[in-house]
Each structure stands twice: as C-alpha cells, then as structure tokens.
Amino acid sequence: MYLNDSKIRKLKPSSRPVKLSDSHGLYLLVNPGGSHIWYLKYRFNGKESRASLSAYPAAPDFAGAAQQYNDR
C-alpha cells in the first residue's frame, strides 16, 4: 500500500501506535496522541535500525519519491 496525502489525512489515532508501511523500509507511525512521524527502517552490518525523518505534514512527499523510484 502506497501512502498518499488523502489516505494519511483520513487516518484516525487508535489506543496504540500504528505502523503503516509504504515501501523500501519507509513507514508512517501514527501515535495515540495524533502525531504522525515518518521513519526509515534499514540494516547496517546485519543489525536493523530506524531513522526518524520528519513529522507529517511537515515532511516532503516521501511516498511520492518512493513511487517515482519504483516507476524507474
């Protein structure tokens, strides 16, 4: 499922954090308080890590960038 602006705006916070995957390790974490944070999951030397990218909606269009990457 590729995330886009309209899908993200329709999301409602739940009682637990919800992780919504986009592609290539990119996902959006929706917290119970209503905050939306972009993360990138990656592996380095066999160890899984994650990097916080930005809060939504302040972030650039990462989902669109991922879509363009897949369309190449």
PDB file of N, CA and C in Angstrom:
ATOM      1  N   MET A   1       0.839  -1.178   0.000  1.00  0.00           N
ATOM      2  CA  MET A   1       0.000   0.000   0.000  1.00  0.00           C
ATOM      3  C   MET A   1       0.883   1.239   0.000  1.00  0.00           C
ATOM      4  N   TYR A   2       0.775   2.035  -1.020  1.00  0.00           N
ATOM      5  CA  TYR A   2       1.486   3.306  -1.041  1.00  0.00           C
ATOM      6  C   TYR A   2       0.642   4.345  -0.320  1.00  0.00           C
ATOM      7  N   LEU A   3       1.291   5.091   0.536  1.00  0.00           N
ATOM      8  CA  LEU A   3       0.587   6.135   1.272  1.00  0.00           C
ATOM      9  C   LEU A   3       0.589   7.421   0.463  1.00  0.00           C
ATOM     10  N   ASN A   4      -0.522   8.107   0.485  1.00  0.00           N
ATOM     11  CA  ASN A   4      -0.587   9.425  -0.132  1.00  0.00           C
ATOM     12  C   ASN A   4      -1.276  10.373   0.849  1.00  0.00           C
ATOM     13  N   ASP A   5      -1.328  11.626   0.511  1.00  0.00           N
ATOM     14  CA  ASP A   5      -1.841  12.641   1.420  1.00  0.00           C
ATOM     15  C   ASP A   5      -3.281  12.366   1.845  1.00  0.00           C
ATOM     16  N   SER A   6      -4.131  11.990   0.916  1.00  0.00           N
ATOM     17  CA  SER A   6      -5.543  11.764   1.266  1.00  0.00           C
ATOM     18  C   SER A   6      -5.705  10.561   2.192  1.00  0.00           C
ATOM     19  N   LYS A   7      -4.939   9.491   1.977  1.00  0.00           N
ATOM     20  CA  LYS A   7      -5.010   8.323   2.856  1.00  0.00           C
ATOM     21  C   LYS A   7      -4.540   8.677   4.263  1.00  0.00           C
ATOM     22  N   ILE A   8      -3.467   9.452   4.346  1.00  0.00           N
ATOM     23  CA  ILE A   8      -2.908   9.809   5.650  1.00  0.00           C
ATOM     24  C   ILE A   8      -3.864  10.725   6.409  1.00  0.00           C
ATOM     25  N   ARG A   9      -4.467  11.670   5.738  1.00  0.00           N
ATOM     26  CA  ARG A   9      -5.396  12.606   6.400  1.00  0.00           C
ATOM     27  C   ARG A   9      -6.641  11.903   6.941  1.00  0.00           C
ATOM     28  N   LYS A  10      -7.029  10.783   6.342  1.00  0.00           N
ATOM     29  CA  LYS A  10      -8.209  10.039   6.790  1.00  0.00           C
ATOM     30  C   LYS A  10      -7.930   9.165   8.012  1.00  0.00           C
ATOM     31  N   LEU A  11      -6.658   8.961   8.358  1.00  0.00           N
ATOM     32  CA  LEU A  11      -6.308   8.090   9.478  1.00  0.00           C
ATOM     33  C   LEU A  11      -6.758   8.690  10.799  1.00  0.00           C
ATOM     34  N   LYS A  12      -7.297   7.841  11.653  1.00  0.00           N
ATOM     35  CA  LYS A  12      -7.694   8.251  12.990  1.00  0.00           C
ATOM     36  C   LYS A  12      -6.783   7.559  14.001  1.00  0.00           C
ATOM     37  N   PRO A  13      -6.320   8.286  15.024  1.00  0.00           N
ATOM     38  CA  PRO A  13      -5.472   7.661  16.041  1.00  0.00           C
ATOM     39  C   PRO A  13      -6.237   6.563  16.780  1.00  0.00           C
ATOM     40  N   SER A  14      -5.526   5.504  17.155  1.00  0.00           N
ATOM     41  CA  SER A  14      -6.130   4.433  17.942  1.00  0.00           C
ATOM     42  C   SER A  14      -5.490   4.443  19.330  1.00  0.00           C
ATOM     43  N   SER A  15      -5.829   3.467  20.147  1.00  0.00           N
ATOM     44  CA  SER A  15      -5.299   3.421  21.513  1.00  0.00           C
ATOM     45  C   SER A  15      -3.833   2.995  21.555  1.00  0.00           C
ATOM     46  N   ARG A  16      -3.332   2.441  20.468  1.00  0.00           N
ATOM     47  CA  ARG A  16      -1.930   2.013  20.375  1.00  0.00           C
ATOM     48  C   ARG A  16      -1.289   2.638  19.139  1.00  0.00           C
ATOM     49  N   PRO A  17       0.033   2.768  19.143  1.00  0.00           N
ATOM     50  CA  PRO A  17       0.701   3.255  17.927  1.00  0.00           C
ATOM     51  C   PRO A  17       0.463   2.290  16.760  1.00  0.00           C
ATOM     52  N   VAL A  18       0.261   2.843  15.584  1.00  0.00           N
ATOM     53  CA  VAL A  18       0.013   2.037  14.381  1.00  0.00           C
ATOM     54  C   VAL A  18       1.089   2.362  13.356  1.00  0.00           C
ATOM     55  N   LYS A  19       1.705   1.306  12.812  1.00  0.00           N
ATOM     56  CA  LYS A  19       2.760   1.450  11.815  1.00  0.00           C
ATOM     57  C   LYS A  19       2.172   1.146  10.440  1.00  0.00           C
ATOM     58  N   LEU A  20       2.257   2.106   9.522  1.00  0.00           N
ATOM     59  CA  LEU A  20       1.739   1.936   8.166  1.00  0.00           C
ATOM     60  C   LEU A  20       2.901   1.952   7.181  1.00  0.00           C
ATOM     61  N   SER A  21       3.149   0.822   6.558  1.00  0.00           N
ATOM     62  CA  SER A  21       4.278   0.691   5.640  1.00  0.00           C
ATOM     63  C   SER A  21       3.968   1.306   4.291  1.00  0.00           C
ATOM     64  N   ASP A  22       4.999   1.867   3.683  1.00  0.00           N
ATOM     65  CA  ASP A  22       4.874   2.405   2.334  1.00  0.00           C
ATOM     66  C   ASP A  22       5.698   1.528   1.398  1.00  0.00           C
ATOM     67  N   SER A  23       7.008   1.710   1.352  1.00  0.00           N
ATOM     68  CA  SER A  23       7.865   0.871   0.519  1.00  0.00           C
ATOM     69  C   SER A  23       9.322   1.074   0.896  1.00  0.00           C
ATOM     70  N   HIS A  24      10.134   0.084   0.613  1.00  0.00           N
ATOM     71  CA  HIS A  24      11.581   0.145   0.823  1.00  0.00           C
ATOM     72  C   HIS A  24      11.956   0.599   2.233  1.00  0.00           C
ATOM     73  N   GLY A  25      11.225   0.123   3.248  1.00  0.00           N
ATOM     74  CA  GLY A  25      11.539   0.443   4.632  1.00  0.00           C
ATOM     75  C   GLY A  25      10.937   1.738   5.141  1.00  0.00           C
ATOM     76  N   LEU A  26      10.254   2.472   4.297  1.00  0.00           N
ATOM     77  CA  LEU A  26       9.630   3.729   4.709  1.00  0.00           C
ATOM     78  C   LEU A  26       8.271   3.434   5.334  1.00  0.00           C
ATOM     79  N   TYR A  27       8.028   3.990   6.523  1.00  0.00           N
ATOM     80  CA  TYR A  27       6.718   3.823   7.138  1.00  0.00           C
ATOM     81  C   TYR A  27       6.337   5.045   7.953  1.00  0.00           C
ATOM     82  N   LEU A  28       5.046   5.142   8.222  1.00  0.00           N
ATOM     83  CA  LEU A  28       4.485   6.243   8.998  1.00  0.00           C
ATOM     84  C   LEU A  28       3.970   5.662  10.299  1.00  0.00           C
ATOM     85  N   LEU A  29       4.393   6.240  11.418  1.00  0.00           N
ATOM     86  CA  LEU A  29       3.924   5.809  12.729  1.00  0.00           C
ATOM     87  C   LEU A  29       2.874   6.805  13.200  1.00  0.00           C
ATOM     88  N   VAL A  30       1.656   6.302  13.433  1.00  0.00           N
ATOM     89  CA  VAL A  30       0.555   7.135  13.920  1.00  0.00           C
ATOM     90  C   VAL A  30       0.407   6.841  15.409  1.00  0.00           C
ATOM     91  N   ASN A  31       0.683   7.836  16.235  1.00  0.00           N
ATOM     92  CA  ASN A  31       0.635   7.678  17.686  1.00  0.00           C
ATOM     93  C   ASN A  31      -0.758   7.977  18.232  1.00  0.00           C
ATOM     94  N   PRO A  32      -1.072   7.436  19.425  1.00  0.00           N
ATOM     95  CA  PRO A  32      -2.393   7.666  20.019  1.00  0.00           C
ATOM     96  C   PRO A  32      -2.731   9.148  20.201  1.00  0.00           C
ATOM     97  N   GLY A  33      -1.749   9.985  20.424  1.00  0.00           N
ATOM     98  CA  GLY A  33      -1.985  11.414  20.588  1.00  0.00           C
ATOM     99  C   GLY A  33      -2.292  12.129  19.289  1.00  0.00           C
ATOM    100  N   GLY A  34      -2.166  11.427  18.164  1.00  0.00           N
ATOM    101  CA  GLY A  34      -2.488  12.015  16.873  1.00  0.00           C
ATOM    102  C   GLY A  34      -1.282  12.439  16.054  1.00  0.00           C
ATOM    103  N   SER A  35      -0.077  12.339  16.607  1.00  0.00           N
ATOM    104  CA  SER A  35       1.102  12.723  15.825  1.00  0.00           C
ATOM    105  C   SER A  35       1.409  11.650  14.780  1.00  0.00           C
ATOM    106  N   HIS A  36       1.951  12.075  13.660  1.00  0.00           N
ATOM    107  CA  HIS A  36       2.334  11.195  12.552  1.00  0.00           C
ATOM    108  C   HIS A  36       3.818  11.436  12.294  1.00  0.00           C
ATOM    109  N   ILE A  37       4.624  10.375  12.361  1.00  0.00           N
ATOM    110  CA  ILE A  37       6.069  10.519  12.183  1.00  0.00           C
ATOM    111  C   ILE A  37       6.552   9.533  11.123  1.00  0.00           C
ATOM    112  N   TRP A  38       7.336  10.045  10.168  1.00  0.00           N
ATOM    113  CA  TRP A  38       7.945   9.210   9.129  1.00  0.00           C
ATOM    114  C   TRP A  38       9.220   8.581   9.675  1.00  0.00           C
ATOM    115  N   TYR A  39       9.396   7.274   9.408  1.00  0.00           N
ATOM    116  CA  TYR A  39      10.605   6.551   9.771  1.00  0.00           C
ATOM    117  C   TYR A  39      11.111   5.784   8.555  1.00  0.00           C
ATOM    118  N   LEU A  40      12.403   5.530   8.548  1.00  0.00           N
ATOM    119  CA  LEU A  40      13.013   4.682   7.536  1.00  0.00           C
ATOM    120  C   LEU A  40      13.721   3.550   8.260  1.00  0.00           C
ATOM    121  N   LYS A  41      13.325   2.314   7.963  1.00  0.00           N
ATOM    122  CA  LYS A  41      13.933   1.134   8.561  1.00  0.00           C
ATOM    123  C   LYS A  41      15.025   0.646   7.615  1.00  0.00           C
ATOM    124  N   TYR A  42      16.199   0.329   8.172  1.00  0.00           N
ATOM    125  CA  TYR A  42      17.314  -0.116   7.342  1.00  0.00           C
ATOM    126  C   TYR A  42      18.189  -1.087   8.121  1.00  0.00           C
ATOM    127  N   ARG A  43      19.068  -1.767   7.402  1.00  0.00           N
ATOM    128  CA  ARG A  43      20.038  -2.681   8.020  1.00  0.00           C
ATOM    129  C   ARG A  43      21.438  -2.168   7.748  1.00  0.00           C
ATOM    130  N   PHE A  44      22.272  -2.244   8.783  1.00  0.00           N
ATOM    131  CA  PHE A  44      23.676  -1.877   8.656  1.00  0.00           C
ATOM    132  C   PHE A  44      24.471  -2.907   9.422  1.00  0.00           C
ATOM    133  N   ASN A  45      25.399  -3.578   8.731  1.00  0.00           N
ATOM    134  CA  ASN A  45      26.182  -4.667   9.320  1.00  0.00           C
ATOM    135  C   ASN A  45      25.290  -5.732   9.949  1.00  0.00           C
ATOM    136  N   GLY A  46      24.177  -6.030   9.298  1.00  0.00           N
ATOM    137  CA  GLY A  46      23.275  -7.074   9.756  1.00  0.00           C
ATOM    138  C   GLY A  46      22.356  -6.675  10.896  1.00  0.00           C
ATOM    139  N   LYS A  47      22.475  -5.460  11.393  1.00  0.00           N
ATOM    140  CA  LYS A  47      21.643  -5.005  12.502  1.00  0.00           C
ATOM    141  C   LYS A  47      20.560  -4.064  11.973  1.00  0.00           C
ATOM    142  N   GLU A  48      19.314  -4.345  12.362  1.00  0.00           N
ATOM    143  CA  GLU A  48      18.207  -3.495  11.922  1.00  0.00           C
ATOM    144  C   GLU A  48      18.150  -2.225  12.763  1.00  0.00           C
ATOM    145  N   SER A  49      17.975  -1.111  12.094  1.00  0.00           N
ATOM    146  CA  SER A  49      17.864   0.192  12.756  1.00  0.00           C
ATOM    147  C   SER A  49      16.753   0.980  12.094  1.00  0.00           C
ATOM    148  N   ARG A  50      16.432   2.117  12.694  1.00  0.00           N
ATOM    149  CA  ARG A  50      15.461   3.009  12.072  1.00  0.00           C
ATOM    150  C   ARG A  50      15.901   4.446  12.280  1.00  0.00           C
ATOM    151  N   ALA A  51      15.556   5.270  11.313  1.00  0.00           N
ATOM    152  CA  ALA A  51      15.877   6.694  11.376  1.00  0.00           C
ATOM    153  C   ALA A  51      14.572   7.473  11.311  1.00  0.00           C
ATOM    154  N   SER A  52      14.419   8.410  12.232  1.00  0.00           N
ATOM    155  CA  SER A  52      13.263   9.296  12.212  1.00  0.00           C
ATOM    156  C   SER A  52      13.527  10.370  11.169  1.00  0.00           C
ATOM    157  N   LEU A  53      12.597  10.553  10.243  1.00  0.00           N
ATOM    158  CA  LEU A  53      12.802  11.506   9.162  1.00  0.00           C
ATOM    159  C   LEU A  53      12.155  12.849   9.450  1.00  0.00           C
ATOM    160  N   SER A  54      10.875  12.845   9.764  1.00  0.00           N
ATOM    161  CA  SER A  54      10.183  14.108   9.997  1.00  0.00           C
ATOM    162  C   SER A  54       8.755  13.828  10.427  1.00  0.00           C
ATOM    163  N   ALA A  55       8.122  14.828  10.983  1.00  0.00           N
ATOM    164  CA  ALA A  55       6.709  14.712  11.335  1.00  0.00           C
ATOM    165  C   ALA A  55       5.861  15.017  10.107  1.00  0.00           C
ATOM    166  N   TYR A  56       4.701  14.399  10.035  1.00  0.00           N
ATOM    167  CA  TYR A  56       3.759  14.687   8.963  1.00  0.00           C
ATOM    168  C   TYR A  56       2.861  15.806   9.458  1.00  0.00           C
ATOM    169  N   PRO A  57       2.526  16.796   8.715  1.00  0.00           N
ATOM    170  CA  PRO A  57       2.660  17.005   7.284  1.00  0.00           C
ATOM    171  C   PRO A  57       3.880  17.820   6.895  1.00  0.00           C
ATOM    172  N   ALA A  58       4.777  18.103   7.837  1.00  0.00           N
ATOM    173  CA  ALA A  58       5.935  18.945   7.535  1.00  0.00           C
ATOM    174  C   ALA A  58       6.933  18.266   6.606  1.00  0.00           C
ATOM    175  N   ALA A  59       6.830  16.953   6.455  1.00  0.00           N
ATOM    176  CA  ALA A  59       7.790  16.201   5.653  1.00  0.00           C
ATOM    177  C   ALA A  59       7.558  16.418   4.164  1.00  0.00           C
ATOM    178  N   PRO A  60       8.619  16.328   3.380  1.00  0.00           N
ATOM    179  CA  PRO A  60       8.441  16.310   1.925  1.00  0.00           C
ATOM    180  C   PRO A  60       7.656  15.065   1.526  1.00  0.00           C
ATOM    181  N   ASP A  61       7.306  14.940   0.307  1.00  0.00           N
ATOM    182  CA  ASP A  61       6.496  13.830  -0.173  1.00  0.00           C
ATOM    183  C   ASP A  61       7.357  12.579  -0.350  1.00  0.00           C
ATOM    184  N   PHE A  62       7.665  11.887   0.765  1.00  0.00           N
ATOM    185  CA  PHE A  62       8.480  10.675   0.705  1.00  0.00           C
ATOM    186  C   PHE A  62       7.753   9.574  -0.047  1.00  0.00           C
ATOM    187  N   ALA A  63       6.446   9.490   0.145  1.00  0.00           N
ATOM    188  CA  ALA A  63       5.676   8.456  -0.542  1.00  0.00           C
ATOM    189  C   ALA A  63       5.733   8.671  -2.051  1.00  0.00           C
ATOM    190  N   GLY A  64       5.637   9.912  -2.481  1.00  0.00           N
ATOM    191  CA  GLY A  64       5.743  10.214  -3.906  1.00  0.00           C
ATOM    192  C   GLY A  64       7.127   9.906  -4.439  1.00  0.00           C
ATOM    193  N   ALA A  65       8.139  10.180  -3.631  1.00  0.00           N
ATOM    194  CA  ALA A  65       9.511   9.877  -4.034  1.00  0.00           C
ATOM    195  C   ALA A  65       9.705   8.372  -4.168  1.00  0.00           C
ATOM    196  N   ALA A  66       9.132   7.610  -3.250  1.00  0.00           N
ATOM    197  CA  ALA A  66       9.230   6.154  -3.330  1.00  0.00           C
ATOM    198  C   ALA A  66       8.515   5.641  -4.576  1.00  0.00           C
ATOM    199  N   GLN A  67       7.379   6.239  -4.907  1.00  0.00           N
ATOM    200  CA  GLN A  67       6.642   5.835  -6.105  1.00  0.00           C
ATOM    201  C   GLN A  67       7.461   6.119  -7.360  1.00  0.00           C
ATOM    202  N   GLN A  68       8.098   7.269  -7.417  1.00  0.00           N
ATOM    203  CA  GLN A  68       8.938   7.600  -8.566  1.00  0.00           C
ATOM    204  C   GLN A  68      10.099   6.625  -8.673  1.00  0.00           C
ATOM    205  N   TYR A  69      10.660   6.231  -7.534  1.00  0.00           N
ATOM    206  CA  TYR A  69      11.760   5.264  -7.525  1.00  0.00           C
ATOM    207  C   TYR A  69      11.288   3.935  -8.118  1.00  0.00           C
ATOM    208  N   ASN A  70      10.100   3.494  -7.729  1.00  0.00           N
ATOM    209  CA  ASN A  70       9.571   2.219  -8.221  1.00  0.00           C
ATOM    210  C   ASN A  70       9.206   2.273  -9.694  1.00  0.00           C
ATOM    211  N   ASP A  71       8.847   3.440 -10.193  1.00  0.00           N
ATOM    212  CA  ASP A  71       8.448   3.585 -11.594  1.00  0.00           C
ATOM    213  C   ASP A  71       9.633   3.595 -12.554  1.00  0.00           C
ATOM    214  N   ARG A  72      10.854   3.718 -12.049  1.00  0.00           N
ATOM    215  CA  ARG A  72      12.025   3.775 -12.930  1.00  0.00           C
ATOM    216  C   ARG A  72      12.236   2.478 -13.657  1.00  0.00           C
TER     217      ARG A  72
END
